[in-house]
């Protein structure tokens, strides 16, 4: 492992980056749309919403029934979280190795506080993430830089000394808007074309590639 990490501060996205919640999110949306609207939604479009505000996406899809959709989503999501949340291979160990190398880490997510904390707990990362900026921490969401800047502020970090790691184009746009480097991972919700269009500094397809990007070759 490199003794000099490339960035002293690493902020992570949560869904699709640190924790495999994609199947849970898609199924929760489909349950909610079926329950309230009587039909499923295009899965590709649902996946494109991941990383953005949940209620914001629902207001785009159905302004007049967004609150009903939100209620159906959250109740089903809460009931099925433990069953559907999973770890990504190698990611937990990488996070722990970053901390061991002296990197200060945080999470900036559009997820609400309780499900964000629950997801970290289920994969065993709740004890190692000192900063969690969630949906209710800020009044604007990605691609606004506010969530990322709030996480940096909590760490006492500067954007130029920090990197944001995420799986979606909106993550890379938020990083750019915050004046941070952006590193993309491909194991989450983002499509390769959308990620490429957002022009990340580095794109990683495995946890080992992300390790090399953040810590240098082992």
Short mmCIF file of C-alpha atoms in Angstrom, two decimals:
data_model
loop_
_atom_site.label_atom_id
_atom_site.label_comp_id
_atom_site.label_asym_id
_atom_site.label_seq_id
_atom_site.Cartn_x
_atom_site.Cartn_y
_atom_site.Cartn_z
CA UNK A 1 0.00 0.00 0.00
CA UNK A 2 1.26 3.52 -0.76
CA UNK A 3 2.42 5.46 2.32
CA UNK A 4 1.31 8.73 0.73
CA UNK A 5 -2.35 8.63 -0.36
CA UNK A 6 -3.15 10.74 -3.41
CA UNK A 7 -5.74 12.78 -1.48
CA UNK A 8 -5.81 13.26 2.30
CA UNK A 9 -9.62 13.49 2.28
CA UNK A 10 -12.02 11.15 0.45
CA UNK A 11 -15.76 11.73 0.37
CA UNK A 12 -17.90 8.84 -0.85
CA UNK A 13 -21.33 8.63 -2.35
CA UNK A 14 -23.36 5.91 -0.63
CA UNK A 15 -25.87 4.16 -2.92
CA UNK A 16 -24.12 2.23 -5.65
CA UNK A 17 -20.67 3.24 -4.44
CA UNK A 18 -20.07 2.17 -0.84
CA UNK A 19 -23.15 -0.01 -0.44
CA UNK A 20 -25.04 -2.15 -2.96
CA UNK A 21 -28.53 -0.74 -2.59
CA UNK A 22 -29.42 -0.57 -6.28
CA UNK A 23 -31.72 -3.61 -6.37
CA UNK A 24 -33.48 -2.32 -3.23
CA UNK A 25 -33.99 1.14 -4.69
CA UNK A 26 -35.27 -0.07 -8.06
CA UNK A 27 -37.66 -2.54 -6.43
CA UNK A 28 -38.90 0.14 -4.01
CA UNK A 29 -39.65 2.52 -6.87
CA UNK A 30 -41.45 -0.19 -8.85
CA UNK A 31 -43.54 -1.18 -5.85
CA UNK A 32 -44.48 2.46 -5.26
CA UNK A 33 -45.35 3.20 -8.87
CA UNK A 34 -47.38 0.00 -9.20
CA UNK A 35 -49.23 0.70 -5.95
CA UNK A 36 -50.03 4.35 -6.65
CA UNK A 37 -50.08 4.65 -10.45
CA UNK A 38 -51.02 1.09 -11.38
CA UNK A 39 -47.95 0.40 -13.53
CA UNK A 40 -44.19 0.00 -13.30
CA UNK A 41 -41.72 2.62 -14.54
CA UNK A 42 -38.85 2.38 -17.01
CA UNK A 43 -35.97 0.86 -15.03
CA UNK A 44 -33.29 2.78 -16.93
CA UNK A 45 -34.93 6.04 -15.93
CA UNK A 46 -35.22 4.92 -12.31
CA UNK A 47 -31.52 4.07 -12.25
CA UNK A 48 -30.74 7.51 -13.68
CA UNK A 49 -32.45 9.10 -10.66
CA UNK A 50 -30.25 7.31 -8.13
CA UNK A 51 -28.01 9.84 -6.42
CA UNK A 52 -30.58 12.61 -6.60
CA UNK A 53 -33.21 13.59 -4.05
CA UNK A 54 -35.83 10.85 -3.76
CA UNK A 55 -38.83 13.14 -3.40
CA UNK A 56 -37.39 15.37 -6.12
CA UNK A 57 -37.37 12.48 -8.59
CA UNK A 58 -40.92 11.54 -7.63
CA UNK A 59 -42.11 15.09 -8.19
CA UNK A 60 -40.63 14.95 -11.67
CA UNK A 61 -42.39 11.67 -12.40
CA UNK A 62 -45.82 12.52 -10.97
CA UNK A 63 -46.15 15.95 -9.35
CA UNK A 64 -49.71 15.39 -8.20
CA UNK A 65 -49.07 11.99 -6.56
CA UNK A 66 -45.47 12.39 -5.40
CA UNK A 67 -46.36 12.27 -1.71
CA UNK A 68 -48.33 9.03 -2.13
CA UNK A 69 -45.50 7.49 -4.13
CA UNK A 70 -43.01 8.57 -1.48
CA UNK A 71 -45.06 6.96 1.30
CA UNK A 72 -45.41 3.69 -0.60
CA UNK A 73 -41.71 3.69 -1.45
CA UNK A 74 -40.47 4.33 2.08
CA UNK A 75 -42.68 1.74 3.77
CA UNK A 76 -41.67 -1.01 1.32
CA UNK A 77 -38.04 0.08 1.36
CA UNK A 78 -37.84 -0.06 5.15
CA UNK A 79 -39.45 -3.51 5.23
CA UNK A 80 -37.03 -4.94 2.67
CA UNK A 81 -33.76 -3.15 3.43
CA UNK A 82 -32.13 -5.93 5.43
CA UNK A 83 -33.05 -8.52 2.79
CA UNK A 84 -31.76 -6.60 -0.22
CA UNK A 85 -28.77 -4.50 0.92
CA UNK A 86 -25.39 -6.07 0.12
CA UNK A 87 -21.67 -5.34 0.21
CA UNK A 88 -19.53 -4.68 -2.85
CA UNK A 89 -16.50 -7.00 -2.98
CA UNK A 90 -13.40 -5.36 -1.59
CA UNK A 91 -14.96 -1.98 -0.81
CA UNK A 92 -15.20 -2.35 2.97
CA UNK A 93 -11.57 -3.37 3.24
CA UNK A 94 -10.53 -0.48 1.03
CA UNK A 95 -12.32 1.99 3.30
CA UNK A 96 -10.56 0.54 6.32
CA UNK A 97 -7.21 0.65 4.51
CA UNK A 98 -7.77 4.31 3.67
CA UNK A 99 -8.34 5.10 7.32
CA UNK A 100 -5.27 3.05 8.30
CA UNK A 101 -3.24 5.12 5.81
CA UNK A 102 -4.33 8.33 7.52
CA UNK A 103 -7.01 9.37 5.04
CA UNK A 104 -9.99 11.16 6.54
CA UNK A 105 -13.24 9.97 5.02
CA UNK A 106 -16.86 11.00 4.89
CA UNK A 107 -20.10 10.24 3.06
CA UNK A 108 -22.24 12.73 1.14
CA UNK A 109 -25.51 11.21 -0.02
CA UNK A 110 -28.98 12.28 -1.11
CA UNK A 111 -30.39 9.44 1.01
CA UNK A 112 -32.41 10.30 4.10
CA UNK A 113 -30.62 10.06 7.44
CA UNK A 114 -32.17 6.88 8.88
CA UNK A 115 -31.88 4.65 5.78
CA UNK A 116 -28.36 5.97 5.14
CA UNK A 117 -27.27 5.07 8.65
CA UNK A 118 -29.03 1.70 8.37
CA UNK A 119 -27.27 0.86 5.10
CA UNK A 120 -23.86 1.63 6.60
CA UNK A 121 -24.74 -0.48 9.63
CA UNK A 122 -25.84 -3.47 7.56
CA UNK A 123 -22.53 -3.64 5.69
CA UNK A 124 -20.44 -2.94 8.78
CA UNK A 125 -19.18 0.55 7.93
CA UNK A 126 -21.14 2.57 10.49
CA UNK A 127 -18.25 2.46 12.97
CA UNK A 128 -15.69 3.93 10.57
CA UNK A 129 -17.51 6.79 8.84
CA UNK A 130 -17.17 9.91 11.04
CA UNK A 131 -19.06 12.27 8.74
CA UNK A 132 -22.41 11.55 7.10
CA UNK A 133 -24.08 14.33 5.12
CA UNK A 134 -27.58 13.17 4.20
CA UNK A 135 -30.70 14.51 2.50
CA UNK A 136 -31.77 16.66 5.42
CA UNK A 137 -28.31 18.08 6.09
CA UNK A 138 -28.53 20.57 3.22
CA UNK A 139 -31.15 22.51 1.29
CA UNK A 140 -29.84 21.59 -2.16
CA UNK A 141 -28.80 18.24 -3.57
CA UNK A 142 -26.44 16.92 -6.21
CA UNK A 143 -25.41 18.23 -8.70
CA UNK A 144 -25.31 21.17 -6.28
CA UNK A 145 -21.95 21.22 -4.49
CA UNK A 146 -23.61 21.85 -1.11
CA UNK A 147 -23.61 18.23 0.19
CA UNK A 148 -19.95 17.76 -0.71
CA UNK A 149 -18.91 21.10 0.72
CA UNK A 150 -20.79 20.31 3.94
CA UNK A 151 -18.84 17.07 4.28
CA UNK A 152 -15.56 18.88 3.65
CA UNK A 153 -16.48 21.51 6.22
CA UNK A 154 -17.15 18.80 8.80
CA UNK A 155 -13.72 17.31 8.10
CA UNK A 156 -11.98 20.68 8.04
CA UNK A 157 -10.86 19.92 4.49
CA UNK A 158 -10.29 21.99 1.35
CA UNK A 159 -11.77 21.01 -2.02
CA UNK A 160 -8.37 21.03 -3.72
CA UNK A 161 -7.10 18.42 -1.24
CA UNK A 162 -10.12 16.16 -1.60
CA UNK A 163 -11.83 13.73 -3.96
CA UNK A 164 -15.43 12.61 -4.33
CA UNK A 165 -16.04 8.99 -5.31
CA UNK A 166 -19.39 8.12 -6.89
CA UNK A 167 -21.16 5.88 -9.38
CA UNK A 168 -23.26 8.40 -11.30
CA UNK A 169 -22.86 11.38 -13.59
CA UNK A 170 -24.55 13.61 -11.00
CA UNK A 171 -21.75 12.71 -8.58
CA UNK A 172 -19.07 13.85 -11.00
CA UNK A 173 -20.98 17.07 -11.71
CA UNK A 174 -21.29 17.76 -7.99
CA UNK A 175 -17.55 17.17 -7.52
CA UNK A 176 -16.75 19.59 -10.32
CA UNK A 177 -19.13 22.19 -8.90
CA UNK A 178 -17.45 21.82 -5.51
CA UNK A 179 -13.95 22.27 -6.96
CA UNK A 180 -13.02 18.68 -6.10
CA UNK A 181 -11.56 15.85 -8.13
CA UNK A 182 -14.12 13.25 -9.16
CA UNK A 183 -13.45 9.51 -9.35
CA UNK A 184 -16.18 7.33 -10.85
CA UNK A 185 -16.92 3.66 -10.17
CA UNK A 186 -18.85 1.51 -12.59
CA UNK A 187 -20.43 -1.05 -10.24
CA UNK A 188 -23.43 1.11 -9.32
CA UNK A 189 -26.32 2.71 -11.17
CA UNK A 190 -24.56 4.88 -13.72
CA UNK A 191 -24.21 3.80 -17.34
CA UNK A 192 -20.74 3.84 -18.92
CA UNK A 193 -21.79 6.52 -21.42
CA UNK A 194 -23.28 8.80 -18.77
CA UNK A 195 -20.22 8.43 -16.56
CA UNK A 196 -17.88 9.15 -19.47
CA UNK A 197 -19.89 12.23 -20.48
CA UNK A 198 -19.45 13.61 -16.96
CA UNK A 199 -15.66 13.47 -17.44
CA UNK A 200 -14.37 11.97 -14.18
CA UNK A 201 -10.67 12.29 -13.47
CA UNK A 202 -10.46 8.48 -13.19
CA UNK A 203 -12.96 5.68 -13.80
CA UNK A 204 -12.60 2.44 -11.82
CA UNK A 205 -14.28 -0.86 -12.60
CA UNK A 206 -13.13 -2.78 -9.50
CA UNK A 207 -12.26 -2.09 -5.88
CA UNK A 208 -8.63 -2.89 -6.71
CA UNK A 209 -8.61 -0.18 -9.37
CA UNK A 210 -10.13 2.26 -6.88
CA UNK A 211 -7.45 1.28 -4.38
CA UNK A 212 -4.76 2.11 -6.90
CA UNK A 213 -6.43 5.44 -7.69
CA UNK A 214 -6.64 6.47 -4.04
CA UNK A 215 -3.66 4.75 -2.44
CA UNK A 216 -1.33 3.92 -5.30
CA UNK A 217 -0.28 0.41 -6.37
CA UNK A 218 -0.05 -2.14 -3.57
#
